[in-house]
Tab-separated table of C-alpha atoms in Angstrom:
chain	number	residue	atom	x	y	z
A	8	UNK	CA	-26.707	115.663	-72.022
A	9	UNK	CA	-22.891	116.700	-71.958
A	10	UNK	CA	-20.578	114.031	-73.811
A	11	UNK	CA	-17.113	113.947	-71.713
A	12	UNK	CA	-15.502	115.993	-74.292
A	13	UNK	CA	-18.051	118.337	-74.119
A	14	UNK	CA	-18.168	121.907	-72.718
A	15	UNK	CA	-21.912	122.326	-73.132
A	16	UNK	CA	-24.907	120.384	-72.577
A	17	UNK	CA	-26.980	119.397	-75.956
A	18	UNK	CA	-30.734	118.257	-76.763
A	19	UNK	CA	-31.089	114.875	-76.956
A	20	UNK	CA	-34.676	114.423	-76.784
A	21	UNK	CA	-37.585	114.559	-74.545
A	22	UNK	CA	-39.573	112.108	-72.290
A	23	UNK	CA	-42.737	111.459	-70.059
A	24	UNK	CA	-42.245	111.187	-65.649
A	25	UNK	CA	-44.332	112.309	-63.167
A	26	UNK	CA	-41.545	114.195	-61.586
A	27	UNK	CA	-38.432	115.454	-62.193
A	28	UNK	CA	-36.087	112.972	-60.534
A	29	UNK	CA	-37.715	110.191	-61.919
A	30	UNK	CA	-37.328	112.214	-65.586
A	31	UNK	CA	-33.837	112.226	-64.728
A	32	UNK	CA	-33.452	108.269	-64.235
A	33	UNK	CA	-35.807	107.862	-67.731
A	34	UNK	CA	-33.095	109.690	-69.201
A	35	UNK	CA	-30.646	107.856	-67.609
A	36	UNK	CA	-32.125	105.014	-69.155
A	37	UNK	CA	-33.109	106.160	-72.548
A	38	UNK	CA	-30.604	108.705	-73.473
A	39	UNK	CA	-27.618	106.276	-72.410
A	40	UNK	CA	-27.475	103.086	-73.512
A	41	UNK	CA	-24.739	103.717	-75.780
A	42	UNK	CA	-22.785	105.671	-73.122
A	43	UNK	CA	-23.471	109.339	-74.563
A	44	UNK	CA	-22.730	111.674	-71.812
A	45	UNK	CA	-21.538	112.020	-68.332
A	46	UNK	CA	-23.826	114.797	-67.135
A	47	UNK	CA	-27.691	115.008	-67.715
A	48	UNK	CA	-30.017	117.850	-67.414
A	49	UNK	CA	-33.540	117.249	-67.584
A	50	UNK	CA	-36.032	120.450	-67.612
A	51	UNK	CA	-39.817	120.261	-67.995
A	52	UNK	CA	-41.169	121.296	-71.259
A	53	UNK	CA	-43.338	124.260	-69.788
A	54	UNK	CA	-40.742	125.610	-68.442
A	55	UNK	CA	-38.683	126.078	-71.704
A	56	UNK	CA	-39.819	129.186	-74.230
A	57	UNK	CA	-38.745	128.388	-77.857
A	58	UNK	CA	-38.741	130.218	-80.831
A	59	UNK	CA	-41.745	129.473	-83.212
A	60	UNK	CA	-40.992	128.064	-87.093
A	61	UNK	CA	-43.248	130.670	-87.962
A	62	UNK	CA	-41.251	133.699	-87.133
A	63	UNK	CA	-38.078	131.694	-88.252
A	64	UNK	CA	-37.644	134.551	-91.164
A	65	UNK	CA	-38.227	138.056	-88.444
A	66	UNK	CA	-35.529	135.654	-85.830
A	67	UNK	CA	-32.700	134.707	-87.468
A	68	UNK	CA	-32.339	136.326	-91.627
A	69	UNK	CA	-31.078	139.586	-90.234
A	70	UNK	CA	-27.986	138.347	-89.278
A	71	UNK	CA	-27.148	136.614	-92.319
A	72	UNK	CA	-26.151	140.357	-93.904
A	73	UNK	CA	-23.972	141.864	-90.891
A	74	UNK	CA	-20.963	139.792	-92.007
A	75	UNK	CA	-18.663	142.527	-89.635
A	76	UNK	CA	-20.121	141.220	-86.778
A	77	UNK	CA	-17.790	138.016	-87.470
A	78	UNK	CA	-14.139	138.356	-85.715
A	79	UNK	CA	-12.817	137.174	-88.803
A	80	UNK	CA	-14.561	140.022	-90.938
A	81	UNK	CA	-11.529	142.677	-90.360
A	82	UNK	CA	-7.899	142.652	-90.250
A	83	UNK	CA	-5.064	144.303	-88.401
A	84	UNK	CA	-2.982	147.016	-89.491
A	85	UNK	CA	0.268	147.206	-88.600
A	86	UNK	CA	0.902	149.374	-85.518
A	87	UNK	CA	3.175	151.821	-86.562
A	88	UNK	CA	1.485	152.649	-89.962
A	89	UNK	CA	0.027	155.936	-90.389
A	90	UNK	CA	-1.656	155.151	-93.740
A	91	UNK	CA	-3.328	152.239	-93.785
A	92	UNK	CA	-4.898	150.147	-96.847
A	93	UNK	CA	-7.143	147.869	-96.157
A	94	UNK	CA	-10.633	146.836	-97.117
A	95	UNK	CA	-12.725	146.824	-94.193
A	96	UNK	CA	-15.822	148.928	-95.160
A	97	UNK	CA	-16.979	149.831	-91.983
A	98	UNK	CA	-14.539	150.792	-90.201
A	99	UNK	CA	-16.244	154.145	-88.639
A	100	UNK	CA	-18.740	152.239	-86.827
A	101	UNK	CA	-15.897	149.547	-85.994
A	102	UNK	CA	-14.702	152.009	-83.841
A	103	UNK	CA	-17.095	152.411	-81.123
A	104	UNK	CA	-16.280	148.483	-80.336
A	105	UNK	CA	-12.603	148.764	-79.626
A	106	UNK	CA	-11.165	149.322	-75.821
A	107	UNK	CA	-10.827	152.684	-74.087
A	108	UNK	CA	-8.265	153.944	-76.153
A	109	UNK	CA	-10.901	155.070	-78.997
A	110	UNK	CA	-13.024	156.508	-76.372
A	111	UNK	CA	-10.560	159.627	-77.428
A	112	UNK	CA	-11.554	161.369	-80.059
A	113	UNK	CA	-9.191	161.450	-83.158
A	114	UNK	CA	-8.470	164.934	-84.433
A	115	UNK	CA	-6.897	163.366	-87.721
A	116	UNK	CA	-9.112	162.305	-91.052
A	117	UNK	CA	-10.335	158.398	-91.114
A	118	UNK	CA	-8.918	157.789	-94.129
A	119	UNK	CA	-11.522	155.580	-95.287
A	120	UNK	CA	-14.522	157.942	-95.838
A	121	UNK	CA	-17.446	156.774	-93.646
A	122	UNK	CA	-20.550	155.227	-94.964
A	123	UNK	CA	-23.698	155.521	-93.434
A	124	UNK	CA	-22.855	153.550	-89.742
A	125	UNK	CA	-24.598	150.891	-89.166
A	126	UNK	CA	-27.228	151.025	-86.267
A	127	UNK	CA	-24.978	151.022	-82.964
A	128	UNK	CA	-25.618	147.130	-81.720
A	129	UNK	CA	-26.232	146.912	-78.186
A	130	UNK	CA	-23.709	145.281	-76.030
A	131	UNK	CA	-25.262	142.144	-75.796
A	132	UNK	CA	-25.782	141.733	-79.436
A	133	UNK	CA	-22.047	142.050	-79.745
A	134	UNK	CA	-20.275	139.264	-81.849
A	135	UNK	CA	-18.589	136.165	-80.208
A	136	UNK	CA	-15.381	137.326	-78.177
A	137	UNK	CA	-12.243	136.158	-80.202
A	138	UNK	CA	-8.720	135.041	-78.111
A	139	UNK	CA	-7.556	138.628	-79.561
A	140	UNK	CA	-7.696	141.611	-76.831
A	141	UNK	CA	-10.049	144.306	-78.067
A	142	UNK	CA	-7.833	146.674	-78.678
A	143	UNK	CA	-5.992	144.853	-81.891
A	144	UNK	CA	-9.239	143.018	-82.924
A	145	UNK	CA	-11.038	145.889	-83.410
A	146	UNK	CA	-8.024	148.197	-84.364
A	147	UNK	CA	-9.006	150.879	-86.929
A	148	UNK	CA	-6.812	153.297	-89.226
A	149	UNK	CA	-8.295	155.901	-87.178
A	150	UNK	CA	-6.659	154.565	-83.588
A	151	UNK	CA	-3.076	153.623	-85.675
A	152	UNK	CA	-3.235	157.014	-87.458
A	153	UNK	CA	-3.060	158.483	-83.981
A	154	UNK	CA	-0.749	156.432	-81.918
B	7	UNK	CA	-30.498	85.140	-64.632
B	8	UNK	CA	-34.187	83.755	-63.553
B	9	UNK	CA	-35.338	87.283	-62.218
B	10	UNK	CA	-33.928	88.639	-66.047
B	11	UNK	CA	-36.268	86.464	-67.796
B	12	UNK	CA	-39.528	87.475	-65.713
B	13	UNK	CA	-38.133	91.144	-65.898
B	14	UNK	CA	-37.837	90.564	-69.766
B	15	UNK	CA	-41.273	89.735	-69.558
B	16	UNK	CA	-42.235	93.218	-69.062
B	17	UNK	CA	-41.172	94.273	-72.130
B	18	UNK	CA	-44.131	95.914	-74.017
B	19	UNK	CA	-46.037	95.979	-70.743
B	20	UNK	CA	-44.957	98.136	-68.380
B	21	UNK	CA	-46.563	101.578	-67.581
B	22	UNK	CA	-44.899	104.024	-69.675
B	23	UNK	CA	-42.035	103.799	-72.255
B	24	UNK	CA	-39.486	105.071	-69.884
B	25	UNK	CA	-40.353	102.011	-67.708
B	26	UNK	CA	-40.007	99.402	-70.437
B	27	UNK	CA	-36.350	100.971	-71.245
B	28	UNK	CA	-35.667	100.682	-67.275
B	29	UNK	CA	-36.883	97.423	-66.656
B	30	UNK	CA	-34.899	96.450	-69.931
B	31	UNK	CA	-31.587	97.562	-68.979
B	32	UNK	CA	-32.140	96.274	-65.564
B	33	UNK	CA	-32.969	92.686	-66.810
B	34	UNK	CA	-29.924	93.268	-68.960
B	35	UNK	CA	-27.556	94.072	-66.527
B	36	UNK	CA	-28.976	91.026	-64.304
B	37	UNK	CA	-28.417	89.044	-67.366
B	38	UNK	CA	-25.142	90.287	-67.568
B	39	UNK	CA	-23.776	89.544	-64.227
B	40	UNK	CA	-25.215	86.161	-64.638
B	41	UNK	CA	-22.984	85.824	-68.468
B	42	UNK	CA	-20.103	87.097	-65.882
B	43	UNK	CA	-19.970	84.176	-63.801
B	44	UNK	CA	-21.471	81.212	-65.993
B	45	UNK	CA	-18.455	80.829	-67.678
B	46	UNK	CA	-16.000	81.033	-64.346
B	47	UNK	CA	-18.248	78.295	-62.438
B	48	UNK	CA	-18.096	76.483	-65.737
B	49	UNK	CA	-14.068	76.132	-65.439
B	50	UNK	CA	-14.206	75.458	-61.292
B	51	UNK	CA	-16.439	73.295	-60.812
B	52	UNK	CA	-14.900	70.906	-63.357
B	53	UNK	CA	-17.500	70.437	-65.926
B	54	UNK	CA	-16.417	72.496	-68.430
B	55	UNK	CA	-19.981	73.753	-69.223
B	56	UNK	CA	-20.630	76.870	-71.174
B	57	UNK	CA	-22.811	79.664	-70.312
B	58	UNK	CA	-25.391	78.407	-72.753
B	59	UNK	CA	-25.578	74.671	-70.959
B	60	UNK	CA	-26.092	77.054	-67.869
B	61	UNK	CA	-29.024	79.161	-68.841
B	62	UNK	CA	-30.639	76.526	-71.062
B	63	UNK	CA	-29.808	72.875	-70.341
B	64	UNK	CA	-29.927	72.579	-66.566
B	65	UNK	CA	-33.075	71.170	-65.350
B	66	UNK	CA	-35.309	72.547	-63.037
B	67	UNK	CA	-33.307	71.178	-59.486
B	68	UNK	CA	-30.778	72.413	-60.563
B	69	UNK	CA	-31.035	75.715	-60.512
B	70	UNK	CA	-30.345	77.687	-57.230
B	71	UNK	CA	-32.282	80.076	-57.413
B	72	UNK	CA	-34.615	81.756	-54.531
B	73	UNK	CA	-38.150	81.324	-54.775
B	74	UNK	CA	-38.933	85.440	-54.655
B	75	UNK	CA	-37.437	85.610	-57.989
B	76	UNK	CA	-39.839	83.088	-60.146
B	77	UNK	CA	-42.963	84.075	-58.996
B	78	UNK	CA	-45.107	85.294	-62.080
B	79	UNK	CA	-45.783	88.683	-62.326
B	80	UNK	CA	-48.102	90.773	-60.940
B	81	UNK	CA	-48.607	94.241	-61.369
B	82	UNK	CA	-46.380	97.009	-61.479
B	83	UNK	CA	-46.247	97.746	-57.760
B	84	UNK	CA	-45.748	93.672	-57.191
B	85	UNK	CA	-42.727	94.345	-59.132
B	86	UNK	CA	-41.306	97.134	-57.540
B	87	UNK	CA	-41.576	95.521	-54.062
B	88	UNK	CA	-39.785	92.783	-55.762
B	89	UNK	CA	-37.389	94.576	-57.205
B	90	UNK	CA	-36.823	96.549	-54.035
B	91	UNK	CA	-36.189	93.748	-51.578
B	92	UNK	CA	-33.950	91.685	-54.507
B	93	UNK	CA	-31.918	94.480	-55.075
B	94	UNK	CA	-31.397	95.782	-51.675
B	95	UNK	CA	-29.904	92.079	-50.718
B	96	UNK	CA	-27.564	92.500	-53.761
B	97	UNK	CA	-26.437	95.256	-53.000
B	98	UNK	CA	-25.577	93.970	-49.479
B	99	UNK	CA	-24.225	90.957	-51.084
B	100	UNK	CA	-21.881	92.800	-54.124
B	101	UNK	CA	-20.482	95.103	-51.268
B	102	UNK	CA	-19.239	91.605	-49.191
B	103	UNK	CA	-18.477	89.620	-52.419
B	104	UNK	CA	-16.241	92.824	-54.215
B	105	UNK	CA	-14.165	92.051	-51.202
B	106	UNK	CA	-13.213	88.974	-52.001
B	107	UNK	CA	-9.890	87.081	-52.743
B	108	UNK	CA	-10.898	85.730	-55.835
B	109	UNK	CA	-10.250	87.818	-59.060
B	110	UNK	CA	-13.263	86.778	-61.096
B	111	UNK	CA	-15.882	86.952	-58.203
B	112	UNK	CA	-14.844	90.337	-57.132
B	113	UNK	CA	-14.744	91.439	-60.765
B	114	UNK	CA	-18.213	90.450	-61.843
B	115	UNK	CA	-19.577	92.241	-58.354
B	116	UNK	CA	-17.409	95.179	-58.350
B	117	UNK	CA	-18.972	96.285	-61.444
B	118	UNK	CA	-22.454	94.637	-60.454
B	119	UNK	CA	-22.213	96.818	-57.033
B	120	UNK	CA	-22.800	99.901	-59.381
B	121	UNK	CA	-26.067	98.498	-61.388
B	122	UNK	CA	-27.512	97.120	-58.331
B	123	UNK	CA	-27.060	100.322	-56.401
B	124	UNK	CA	-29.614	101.669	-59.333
B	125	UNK	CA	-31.708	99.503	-59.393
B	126	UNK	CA	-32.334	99.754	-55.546
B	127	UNK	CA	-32.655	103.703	-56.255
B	128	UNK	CA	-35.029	103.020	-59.204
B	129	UNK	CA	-37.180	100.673	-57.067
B	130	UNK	CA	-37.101	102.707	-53.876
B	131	UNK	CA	-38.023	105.826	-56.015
B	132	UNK	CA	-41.015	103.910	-57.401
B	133	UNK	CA	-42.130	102.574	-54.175
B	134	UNK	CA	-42.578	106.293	-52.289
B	135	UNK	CA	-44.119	107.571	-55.591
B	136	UNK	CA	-46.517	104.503	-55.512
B	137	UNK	CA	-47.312	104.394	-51.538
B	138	UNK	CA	-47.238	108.555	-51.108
B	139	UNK	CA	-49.460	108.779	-54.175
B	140	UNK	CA	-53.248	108.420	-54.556
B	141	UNK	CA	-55.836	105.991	-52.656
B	142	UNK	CA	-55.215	103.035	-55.497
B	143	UNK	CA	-51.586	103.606	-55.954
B	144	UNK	CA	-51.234	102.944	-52.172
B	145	UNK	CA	-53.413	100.264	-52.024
B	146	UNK	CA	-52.158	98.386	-54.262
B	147	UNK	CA	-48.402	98.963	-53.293
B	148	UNK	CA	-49.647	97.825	-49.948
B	149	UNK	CA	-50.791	94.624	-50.987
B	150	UNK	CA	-47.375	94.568	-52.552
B	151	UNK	CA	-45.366	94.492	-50.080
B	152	UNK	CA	-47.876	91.589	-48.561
B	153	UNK	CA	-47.661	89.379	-51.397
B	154	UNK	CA	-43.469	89.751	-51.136
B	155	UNK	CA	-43.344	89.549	-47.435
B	156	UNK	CA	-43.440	85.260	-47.614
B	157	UNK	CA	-40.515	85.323	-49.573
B	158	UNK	CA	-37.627	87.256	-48.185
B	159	UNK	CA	-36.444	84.823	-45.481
B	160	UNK	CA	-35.343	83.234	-47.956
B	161	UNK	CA	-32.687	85.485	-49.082
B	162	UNK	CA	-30.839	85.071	-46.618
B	163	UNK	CA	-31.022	81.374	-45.673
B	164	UNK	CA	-27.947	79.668	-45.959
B	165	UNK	CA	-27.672	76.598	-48.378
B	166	UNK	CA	-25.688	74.708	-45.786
B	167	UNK	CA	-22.721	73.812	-47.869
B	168	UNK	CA	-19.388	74.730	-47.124
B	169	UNK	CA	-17.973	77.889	-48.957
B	170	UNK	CA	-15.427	77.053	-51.581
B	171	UNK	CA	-12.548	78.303	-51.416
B	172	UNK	CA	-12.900	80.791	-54.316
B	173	UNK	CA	-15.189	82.984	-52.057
B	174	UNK	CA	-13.951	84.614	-49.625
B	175	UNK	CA	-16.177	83.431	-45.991
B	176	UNK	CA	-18.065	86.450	-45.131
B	177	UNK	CA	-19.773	86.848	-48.677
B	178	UNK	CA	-20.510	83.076	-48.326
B	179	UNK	CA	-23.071	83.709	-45.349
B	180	UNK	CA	-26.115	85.835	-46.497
B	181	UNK	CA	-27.186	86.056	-42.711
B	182	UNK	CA	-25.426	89.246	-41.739
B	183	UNK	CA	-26.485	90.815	-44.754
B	184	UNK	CA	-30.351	90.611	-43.011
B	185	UNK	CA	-30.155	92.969	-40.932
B	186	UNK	CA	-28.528	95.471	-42.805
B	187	UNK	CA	-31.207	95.709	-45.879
B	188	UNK	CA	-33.731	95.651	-43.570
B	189	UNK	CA	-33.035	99.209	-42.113
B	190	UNK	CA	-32.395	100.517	-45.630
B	191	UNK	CA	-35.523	99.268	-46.929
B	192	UNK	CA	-37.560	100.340	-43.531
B	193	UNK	CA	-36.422	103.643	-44.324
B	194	UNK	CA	-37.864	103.713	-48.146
B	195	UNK	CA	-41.452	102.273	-46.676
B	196	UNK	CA	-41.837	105.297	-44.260
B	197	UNK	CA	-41.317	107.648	-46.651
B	198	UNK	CA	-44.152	105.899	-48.377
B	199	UNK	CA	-46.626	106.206	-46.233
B	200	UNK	CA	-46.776	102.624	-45.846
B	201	UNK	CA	-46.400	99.995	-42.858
B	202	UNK	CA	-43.732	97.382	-43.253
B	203	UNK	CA	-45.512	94.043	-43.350
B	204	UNK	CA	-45.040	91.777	-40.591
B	205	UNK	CA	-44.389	88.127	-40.101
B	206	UNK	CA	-46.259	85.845	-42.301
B	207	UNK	CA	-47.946	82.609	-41.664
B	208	UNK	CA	-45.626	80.618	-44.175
B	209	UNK	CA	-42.565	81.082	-45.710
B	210	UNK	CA	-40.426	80.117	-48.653
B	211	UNK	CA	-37.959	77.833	-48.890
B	212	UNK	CA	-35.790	75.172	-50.776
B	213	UNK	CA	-35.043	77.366	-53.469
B	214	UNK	CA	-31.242	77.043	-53.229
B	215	UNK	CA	-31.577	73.301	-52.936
B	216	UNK	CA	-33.234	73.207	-55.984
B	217	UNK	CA	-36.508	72.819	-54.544
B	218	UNK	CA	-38.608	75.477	-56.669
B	219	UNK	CA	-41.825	76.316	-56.841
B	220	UNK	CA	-44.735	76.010	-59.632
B	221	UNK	CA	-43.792	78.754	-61.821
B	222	UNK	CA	-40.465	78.027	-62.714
B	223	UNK	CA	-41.466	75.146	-64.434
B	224	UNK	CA	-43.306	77.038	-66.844
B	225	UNK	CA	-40.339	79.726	-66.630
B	226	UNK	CA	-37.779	77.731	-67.916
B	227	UNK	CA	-40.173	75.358	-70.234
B	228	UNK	CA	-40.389	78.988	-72.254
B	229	UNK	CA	-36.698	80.051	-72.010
B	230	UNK	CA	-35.074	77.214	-72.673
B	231	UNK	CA	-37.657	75.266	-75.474
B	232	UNK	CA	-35.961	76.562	-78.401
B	233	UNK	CA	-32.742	75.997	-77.266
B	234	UNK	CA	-33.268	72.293	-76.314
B	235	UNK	CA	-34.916	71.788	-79.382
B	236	UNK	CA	-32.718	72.570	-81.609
B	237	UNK	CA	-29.074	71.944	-79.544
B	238	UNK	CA	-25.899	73.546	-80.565
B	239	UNK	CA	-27.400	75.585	-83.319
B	240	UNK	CA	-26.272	78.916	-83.706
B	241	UNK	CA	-27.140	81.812	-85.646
């Protein structure tokens, strides 16, 4: 069901039809009495593949220690800075992230000495896009040492 | 407001949850329409009566109501075909009364015009799921569609008093509206696999006289009992 405000449509529970279109009026009737939504989207439970409680752990606890993969996690330098001090601790691997202008390579030191890079995310695994363009979200000492 | 308490009665029984919720809200949403105009005819017609003294202190002549409405229930597919041909004629009726010069009236069936319109769609839906379905199912929603067939004339009989002037004339005459939920609902029975009934050895009629028939007696002994007995209480 999508609420007006909303952007995206959210469980609100499940129900039994013989067909779909019917489903769609038994939500209609269930799901709306207290005029929660404006759009409905029924699906049949076969069709959906969920994750199972059991591997709840394996799923989901890996990403609880990547805290870098949050836009928040590092902050900009200033542009025009050649030495830059700030705390991000993995900057080196922050690297391969940011636009076309890192695909360079940079001749000069990183100034923050690299730690063992994390494994190289694939692109889908890549953190929520942030309003900021890629190139000052992800900007490293390495790319401001340069330019 | 009659056809709200029998749907009301299905409450607990229908077929599936889902059902019970829809046959709910739709006996709500009668109910409503009814609580829309109770309280306008109260202040025309110069009685001054409340929507309460409407539902639960007129007697049994005078209520207007059409015969196709009272009848007890059956079983599911008795309902649907009853549900199907009441709902078709309101709709045909909401789209002539939202027309009208009269505030109030248009009101109550401008908004009515939209719950009817699902109903019909909930009915019709049942109706080809019942009649396209297995040997029983269309059987049954056969006989149906019998058992409902003496009682639409009646819809659209005239009560032979003149409109007042709060309506506007062409919602006053149900005759028109005949034809036109005829097709609609000739349409739904095909895809059903089913054959329209035709002409039946008796109809109803008197309904909108106040002439009713045996089961409204026992209707309105039930809905109204506790409020005669104990008048003007509140809680």
């Amino acid at each position: 069901m999508r609420g007006k405000r909303g952007l995206s449509h959210v469980h609100v529970g499940s129900l039994h039809a013989p067909d779909a279109e019917l489903a769609l009026r038994n939500a209609r009737d269930v799901y709306t009495r207290r005029q929660e939504g404006v759009s409905i989207w029924v699906v049949k439970a076969d069709d959906i593949t969920a994750s199972s409680p059991s591997e709840k752990d394996s799923f989901f606890d890996p990403a609880g220690d990547k805290i870098y993969r949050h836009p928040t996690f590092s902050t900009t330098c200033p542009r025009m800075s050649s030495t830059c001090e700030h705390p991000t601790k993995f900057s080196a691997s922050l690297r391969y992230f940011a636009g076309p202008r890192s695909s360079t390579p940079h001749s000069s030191p990183l100034p923050v000495p690299p730690r063992t890079p994390a494994p190289l995310p694939t692109p889908s695994r890549m953190p929520p896009t942030s309003s900021a363009s890629p190139t000052t979200r992800w900007s490293t000492p390495s790319v401001s040492a340069s330019g | 407001m009659v056809y709200a308490q029998r749907l009301g009665e299905w409450m607990t029984n229908a077929p599936q949850i889902e059902e019970d919720m829809a046959l709910g809200n739709i006996a709500l949403d009668l109910l409503g329409q009814a609580r829309g105009l109770y309280p306008y005819v109260g202040s025309i017609d110069g009685t001054g009566r409340g929507e309460d003294d409407y539902a639960m202190q007129r007697d049994e002549r005078e209520w207007h109501n059409v015969h196709l409405v009272e009848q007890e229930r059956g079983d599911f597919a008795d309902e649907m075909a009853r549900l199907l041909w009441f709902s078709a004629y309101q709709v045909e009726l909401h789209t002539a009364l939202a027309g009208s010069t009269d505030d109030v009236v248009a009101g109550v069936s401008g908004k009515a015009l939209k719950e009817v319109r699902y109903h019909l769609d909930h009915a019709s839906l049942w109706v080809v799921r019942l009649g396209d379905g297995t040997e029983e199912s269309a059987r049954r929603m056969q006989a149906a569609l019998e058992r409902v067939l003496p009682y639409l004339a009646e819809l659209f009989d005239d009560d032979g008093r003149p409109c007042s002037p709060h309506v506007s004339a062409p919602a006053c005459c149900p005759r028109p509206c005949a034809k036109l939920s005829s097709t609609g609902f000739a349409r739904v029975v095909e895809q059903a696999a089913l054959t329209l009934p035709d002409g039946s050895r008796w109809r109803s009629r008197g309904g909108r006289a106040g002439i009713h028939s045996r089961p409204m007696g026992y209707l309105l002994a039930e809905m109204q009992h506790i409020a005669r007995s104990h008048p003007g209480a509140t809680w």
